[in-house]
mmCIF file of C-alpha atoms in Angstrom:
data_model
loop_
_atom_site.group_PDB
_atom_site.id
_atom_site.type_symbol
_atom_site.label_atom_id
_atom_site.label_comp_id
_atom_site.label_asym_id
_atom_site.label_seq_id
_atom_site.Cartn_x
_atom_site.Cartn_y
_atom_site.Cartn_z
ATOM 1 C CA MET A 101 242.484 68.365 -30.373
ATOM 2 C CA THR A 102 245.395 69.034 -28.020
ATOM 3 C CA VAL A 103 248.595 70.322 -29.580
ATOM 4 C CA THR A 104 251.612 72.235 -28.315
ATOM 5 C CA TRP A 105 252.752 75.643 -29.491
ATOM 6 C CA GLU A 106 255.889 74.081 -30.938
ATOM 7 C CA GLU A 107 253.995 71.452 -32.921
ATOM 8 C CA LEU A 108 252.200 74.232 -34.781
ATOM 9 C CA GLY A 109 255.364 76.250 -35.317
ATOM 10 C CA TRP A 110 254.504 78.893 -32.727
ATOM 11 C CA GLU A 111 257.021 80.449 -30.348
ATOM 12 C CA ARG A 112 255.844 80.422 -26.724
ATOM 13 C CA LEU A 113 256.927 83.664 -25.026
ATOM 14 C CA ALA A 114 255.208 83.500 -21.625
ATOM 15 C CA ALA A 115 252.359 81.634 -19.966
ATOM 16 C CA GLY A 116 249.495 81.688 -22.471
ATOM 17 C CA VAL A 117 251.349 84.076 -24.798
ATOM 18 C CA GLY A 118 253.047 83.276 -28.082
ATOM 19 C CA ARG A 119 253.560 84.245 -31.678
ATOM 20 C CA CYS A 120 254.194 82.761 -35.104
ATOM 21 C CA ARG A 121 256.122 84.074 -38.091
ATOM 22 C CA LEU A 122 253.983 83.809 -41.187
ATOM 23 C CA PRO A 123 255.502 82.778 -44.520
ATOM 24 C CA VAL A 124 256.405 85.022 -47.464
ATOM 25 C CA TRP A 125 256.566 88.383 -45.644
ATOM 26 C CA ASP A 126 257.797 87.035 -42.266
ATOM 27 C CA CYS A 127 254.937 88.862 -40.578
ATOM 28 C CA THR A 128 254.215 88.222 -36.903
ATOM 29 C CA ALA A 129 250.862 87.121 -35.516
ATOM 30 C CA GLY A 130 250.427 86.941 -31.743
ATOM 31 C CA LEU A 131 248.133 85.023 -29.414
ATOM 32 C CA VAL A 132 247.127 85.723 -25.818
ATOM 33 C CA VAL A 133 245.048 82.982 -24.176
ATOM 34 C CA GLY A 134 242.631 83.569 -21.347
ATOM 35 C CA ASP A 135 240.187 81.241 -19.622
ATOM 36 C CA GLY A 136 237.453 81.187 -22.251
ATOM 37 C CA THR A 137 238.935 84.034 -24.302
ATOM 38 C CA ALA A 138 241.676 84.381 -26.883
ATOM 39 C CA LEU A 139 243.196 87.524 -28.382
ATOM 40 C CA ILE A 140 244.912 87.417 -31.771
ATOM 41 C CA VAL A 141 247.317 90.226 -32.637
ATOM 42 C CA ASP A 142 247.223 90.824 -36.413
ATOM 43 C CA ALA A 143 245.385 88.655 -38.893
ATOM 44 C CA GLY A 144 247.718 87.783 -41.751
ATOM 45 C CA SER A 145 247.754 88.760 -45.402
ATOM 46 C CA SER A 146 244.652 87.028 -46.775
ATOM 47 C CA LEU A 147 241.373 85.420 -45.777
ATOM 48 C CA GLY A 148 242.994 82.003 -46.143
ATOM 49 C CA GLU A 149 245.894 82.934 -43.898
ATOM 50 C CA GLY A 150 243.499 84.439 -41.372
ATOM 51 C CA ALA A 151 241.436 81.243 -41.354
ATOM 52 C CA ARG A 152 244.566 79.159 -40.712
ATOM 53 C CA LEU A 153 245.559 81.458 -37.855
ATOM 54 C CA ARG A 154 242.066 81.216 -36.349
ATOM 55 C CA THR A 155 242.125 77.414 -36.514
ATOM 56 C CA GLN A 156 245.563 77.156 -34.916
ATOM 57 C CA ALA A 157 244.661 79.676 -32.216
ATOM 58 C CA GLN A 158 241.527 77.708 -31.369
ATOM 59 C CA TRP A 159 243.563 74.500 -31.080
ATOM 60 C CA LEU A 160 246.043 76.202 -28.739
ATOM 61 C CA ALA A 161 243.437 78.018 -26.649
ATOM 62 C CA GLY A 162 240.860 75.246 -26.565
ATOM 63 C CA HIS A 163 238.100 77.699 -27.518
ATOM 64 C CA ARG A 164 237.256 80.278 -30.145
ATOM 65 C CA VAL A 165 239.075 83.545 -30.772
ATOM 66 C CA THR A 166 237.119 86.299 -29.028
ATOM 67 C CA HIS A 167 239.278 89.376 -29.686
ATOM 68 C CA LEU A 168 241.448 90.666 -32.530
ATOM 69 C CA ALA A 169 243.843 93.625 -32.346
ATOM 70 C CA LEU A 170 245.219 95.108 -35.572
ATOM 71 C CA THR A 171 248.532 96.912 -35.077
ATOM 72 C CA HIS A 172 248.121 98.895 -38.324
ATOM 73 C CA PRO A 173 246.190 98.708 -41.592
ATOM 74 C CA HIS A 174 248.816 97.269 -43.978
ATOM 75 C CA PHE A 175 247.711 94.241 -45.988
ATOM 76 C CA ASP A 176 250.113 91.704 -44.474
ATOM 77 C CA HIS A 177 248.741 92.426 -40.995
ATOM 78 C CA ALA A 178 245.072 93.145 -41.667
ATOM 79 C CA PHE A 179 243.748 91.385 -44.774
ATOM 80 C CA GLY A 180 242.845 88.217 -42.848
ATOM 81 C CA ALA A 181 240.640 90.028 -40.331
ATOM 82 C CA ALA A 182 237.320 88.964 -41.854
ATOM 83 C CA ALA A 183 238.211 85.337 -41.099
ATOM 84 C CA PHE A 184 237.665 86.046 -37.376
ATOM 85 C CA ALA A 185 233.881 86.144 -37.435
ATOM 86 C CA GLY A 186 232.386 87.000 -34.058
ATOM 87 C CA ALA A 187 235.593 88.454 -32.606
ATOM 88 C CA GLU A 188 235.690 91.966 -31.173
ATOM 89 C CA VAL A 189 238.114 93.916 -33.383
ATOM 90 C CA TYR A 190 240.342 96.732 -32.071
ATOM 91 C CA GLY A 191 242.406 99.273 -34.000
ATOM 92 C CA ALA A 192 243.907 102.720 -33.565
ATOM 93 C CA VAL A 193 241.425 105.541 -33.936
ATOM 94 C CA GLY A 194 240.950 106.485 -37.579
ATOM 95 C CA MET A 195 241.834 103.072 -38.994
ATOM 96 C CA ASP A 196 238.266 102.694 -40.216
ATOM 97 C CA THR A 197 238.831 105.576 -42.635
ATOM 98 C CA VAL A 198 241.608 103.562 -44.313
ATOM 99 C CA PHE A 199 239.160 100.702 -44.896
ATOM 100 C CA ALA A 200 236.368 102.962 -46.151
ATOM 101 C CA GLY A 201 235.821 104.521 -49.552
ATOM 102 C CA ARG A 202 236.616 103.259 -53.026
ATOM 103 C CA HIS A 203 239.923 105.122 -53.416
ATOM 104 C CA ALA A 204 241.343 103.981 -50.070
ATOM 105 C CA ARG A 205 240.360 100.371 -50.709
ATOM 106 C CA GLU A 206 241.897 100.449 -54.188
ATOM 107 C CA GLU A 207 245.137 101.764 -52.676
ATOM 108 C CA LEU A 208 245.175 98.885 -50.201
ATOM 109 C CA ARG A 209 244.571 96.360 -52.975
ATOM 110 C CA ALA A 210 247.203 97.880 -55.261
ATOM 111 C CA ASP A 211 249.807 97.979 -52.490
ATOM 112 C CA ALA A 212 249.227 94.303 -51.728
ATOM 113 C CA VAL A 213 249.613 93.344 -55.381
ATOM 114 C CA ARG A 214 252.766 95.458 -55.707
ATOM 115 C CA HIS A 215 254.236 93.453 -52.840
ATOM 116 C CA GLY A 216 253.406 90.156 -54.508
ATOM 117 C CA LEU A 217 249.964 89.150 -53.235
ATOM 118 C CA ASP A 218 247.869 87.435 -55.904
ATOM 119 C CA ALA A 219 245.454 89.963 -57.416
ATOM 120 C CA ALA A 220 242.382 87.762 -56.935
ATOM 121 C CA VAL A 221 243.320 87.054 -53.311
ATOM 122 C CA ALA A 222 243.838 90.767 -52.690
ATOM 123 C CA GLU A 223 240.480 91.594 -54.286
ATOM 124 C CA GLU A 224 238.715 89.027 -52.115
ATOM 125 C CA ALA A 225 240.320 90.416 -48.954
ATOM 126 C CA VAL A 226 239.480 94.024 -49.798
ATOM 127 C CA ASP A 227 235.863 93.113 -50.538
ATOM 128 C CA ALA A 228 235.626 91.468 -47.099
ATOM 129 C CA LEU A 229 237.395 94.172 -45.065
ATOM 130 C CA ILE A 230 235.769 94.820 -41.709
ATOM 131 C CA HIS A 231 236.057 98.003 -39.706
ATOM 132 C CA PRO A 232 237.347 97.828 -36.125
ATOM 133 C CA HIS A 233 234.499 97.686 -33.638
ATOM 134 C CA HIS A 234 236.582 99.566 -31.079
ATOM 135 C CA GLN A 235 238.888 102.485 -31.886
ATOM 136 C CA VAL A 236 241.700 103.126 -29.443
ATOM 137 C CA SER A 237 242.729 106.696 -28.708
ATOM 138 C CA GLY A 238 245.385 106.772 -26.005
ATOM 139 C CA GLU A 239 245.259 103.571 -23.947
ATOM 140 C CA TRP A 240 242.621 100.876 -23.523
ATOM 141 C CA THR A 241 242.759 98.174 -20.868
ATOM 142 C CA LEU A 242 241.211 95.023 -22.262
ATOM 143 C CA ASP A 243 239.901 92.566 -19.676
ATOM 144 C CA LEU A 244 240.084 89.046 -21.034
ATOM 145 C CA ASP A 245 239.135 86.914 -18.041
ATOM 146 C CA ASP A 246 240.660 84.996 -15.113
ATOM 147 C CA GLY A 247 242.258 88.291 -14.058
ATOM 148 C CA ARG A 248 244.233 88.631 -17.306
ATOM 149 C CA GLN A 249 244.393 92.164 -18.687
ATOM 150 C CA VAL A 250 246.037 93.435 -21.853
ATOM 151 C CA LEU A 251 246.907 97.053 -22.575
ATOM 152 C CA LEU A 252 246.246 98.438 -26.050
ATOM 153 C CA ALA A 253 248.125 101.679 -26.681
ATOM 154 C CA ASN A 254 247.876 104.064 -29.622
ATOM 155 C CA VAL A 255 251.457 105.348 -29.815
ATOM 156 C CA GLY A 256 251.463 106.706 -33.378
ATOM 157 C CA PRO A 257 251.446 108.155 -35.853
ATOM 158 C CA ALA A 258 254.765 106.704 -36.938
ATOM 159 C CA HIS A 259 255.035 103.689 -39.258
ATOM 160 C CA THR A 260 251.482 104.603 -40.279
ATOM 161 C CA ALA A 261 248.929 107.104 -39.085
ATOM 162 C CA HIS A 262 247.276 104.341 -37.037
ATOM 163 C CA ASP A 263 249.819 102.393 -34.947
ATOM 164 C CA LEU A 264 248.587 100.223 -32.084
ATOM 165 C CA VAL A 265 250.787 98.222 -29.706
ATOM 166 C CA VAL A 266 249.691 95.405 -27.410
ATOM 167 C CA LEU A 267 251.276 94.955 -23.980
ATOM 168 C CA VAL A 268 250.736 91.733 -22.058
ATOM 169 C CA PRO A 269 251.745 91.989 -18.370
ATOM 170 C CA GLY A 270 253.561 89.048 -16.847
ATOM 171 C CA ASP A 271 256.996 87.633 -16.250
ATOM 172 C CA PRO A 272 258.249 88.570 -18.707
ATOM 173 C CA GLU A 273 256.040 91.327 -20.068
ATOM 174 C CA VAL A 274 255.476 90.873 -23.804
ATOM 175 C CA VAL A 275 255.028 93.821 -26.161
ATOM 176 C CA PHE A 276 253.645 93.286 -29.664
ATOM 177 C CA CYS A 277 255.063 96.238 -31.590
ATOM 178 C CA GLY A 278 253.673 95.862 -35.079
ATOM 179 C CA ASP A 279 255.969 97.423 -37.678
ATOM 180 C CA LEU A 280 257.105 100.170 -35.344
ATOM 181 C CA VAL A 281 259.959 97.707 -34.781
ATOM 182 C CA GLU A 282 261.433 95.383 -37.407
ATOM 183 C CA GLU A 283 264.284 92.938 -36.892
ATOM 184 C CA SER A 284 264.589 91.072 -40.187
ATOM 185 C CA GLY A 285 265.107 94.231 -42.233
ATOM 186 C CA GLU A 286 265.242 98.001 -42.040
ATOM 187 C CA PRO A 287 261.954 99.559 -40.881
ATOM 188 C CA GLN A 288 259.844 100.470 -43.901
ATOM 189 C CA ALA A 289 258.532 104.007 -44.302
ATOM 190 C CA GLY A 290 255.907 104.189 -47.026
ATOM 191 C CA ALA A 291 253.718 107.034 -48.185
ATOM 192 C CA ASP A 292 251.535 106.734 -45.072
ATOM 193 C CA ALA A 293 254.441 106.922 -42.597
ATOM 194 C CA VAL A 294 254.997 109.906 -40.314
ATOM 195 C CA PRO A 295 258.799 109.726 -39.828
ATOM 196 C CA SER A 296 259.027 112.870 -37.711
ATOM 197 C CA HIS A 297 256.982 111.147 -34.982
ATOM 198 C CA TRP A 298 258.524 107.673 -35.210
ATOM 199 C CA PRO A 299 261.344 108.124 -32.643
ATOM 200 C CA ALA A 300 258.859 109.539 -30.121
ATOM 201 C CA ALA A 301 256.580 106.548 -30.687
ATOM 202 C CA LEU A 302 259.458 104.212 -29.813
ATOM 203 C CA ASP A 303 260.251 106.298 -26.729
ATOM 204 C CA ARG A 304 256.650 105.758 -25.629
ATOM 205 C CA LEU A 305 256.879 102.059 -26.456
ATOM 206 C CA LEU A 306 259.966 101.700 -24.262
ATOM 207 C CA GLU A 307 258.320 103.681 -21.472
ATOM 208 C CA LEU A 308 255.337 101.342 -21.503
ATOM 209 C CA GLY A 309 257.300 98.098 -21.816
ATOM 210 C CA GLY A 310 260.331 98.804 -19.681
ATOM 211 C CA GLU A 311 263.818 97.361 -19.751
ATOM 212 C CA ASP A 312 262.961 93.714 -19.101
ATOM 213 C CA ALA A 313 260.142 93.206 -21.591
ATOM 214 C CA LEU A 314 260.243 91.027 -24.682
ATOM 215 C CA TYR A 315 259.567 93.174 -27.738
ATOM 216 C CA VAL A 316 257.931 91.328 -30.630
ATOM 217 C CA PRO A 317 258.538 93.128 -33.943
ATOM 218 C CA GLY A 318 256.196 93.087 -36.886
ATOM 219 C CA HIS A 319 258.851 91.178 -38.835
ATOM 220 C CA GLY A 320 261.736 89.164 -37.440
ATOM 221 C CA ALA A 321 263.021 87.716 -34.179
ATOM 222 C CA VAL A 322 262.001 88.844 -30.702
ATOM 223 C CA VAL A 323 264.260 91.646 -29.416
ATOM 224 C CA ASP A 324 265.063 93.468 -26.191
ATOM 225 C CA ALA A 325 264.810 97.079 -25.071
ATOM 226 C CA GLU A 326 268.351 97.850 -26.176
ATOM 227 C CA PHE A 327 267.551 96.773 -29.747
ATOM 228 C CA VAL A 328 264.466 99.029 -29.763
ATOM 229 C CA ARG A 329 266.576 101.898 -28.432
ATOM 230 C CA ARG A 330 269.192 101.418 -31.165
ATOM 231 C CA GLN A 331 266.482 101.307 -33.819
ATOM 232 C CA ARG A 332 264.951 104.459 -32.391
ATOM 233 C CA ASP A 333 268.307 106.265 -32.676
ATOM 234 C CA ALA A 334 268.860 104.952 -36.204
ATOM 235 C CA LEU A 335 265.422 106.193 -37.282
ATOM 236 C CA ALA A 336 266.074 109.613 -35.723
ATOM 237 C CA ALA A 337 269.333 109.870 -37.677
ATOM 238 C CA ARG A 338 267.751 108.541 -40.891
ATOM 239 C CA PHE A 339 264.926 111.059 -40.846
ATOM 240 C CA GLY A 340 266.786 113.966 -39.258
ATOM 241 C CA VAL A 341 264.706 114.020 -36.087
ATOM 242 C CA SER A 342 266.375 115.739 -33.131
ATOM 243 C CA GLY A 343 265.805 114.976 -29.461
#
């Protein structure tokens, strides 16, 4: 089946690179297509949403999804991960501890339900949680194929203790920021946030992406470096972080 990005409601950002804005929580999922490979960035809020993402990505790529990068462990970005059977899963180092243990899993389930996810759907997703196969500490260059490389960078802690960004070189360069950057609302700082480090994480994000990159927030419209810089300054003022 041959379809276009637009027909499926995806926004094409560069050659073989795009994203969609998922319903309800306006969460971003990204796709990077290689020749025989496909990388999904974030997996949606449920197994059903993850399965829909996988199907659409396979239509757009023309082959199965081979890699999945999770920008952080919150339910709206990670609960669909088990739908990507056979994919190599990447996350920031330590993310597996969030998915392990009865107490941590109950916290994930309860947080999802508090935000409006159906309790049975949340329970199903938590029961199926998979740990990242590859934990990123610092930077990891991921070779897809046909010469396409993607950089995974652990720039946290900030929004959570386990923040991963995905940089796709090209013209333009595309940076998937996760919830380090939000456009459709004020960045959310929950109990697992590390606000004192958040401005520095955005400094690193800008250093990696540069002035001409497209920055894809975890929620909302694509932004530029100046928007990220303003959000960095606003977060520094909000949390009393100097420098």
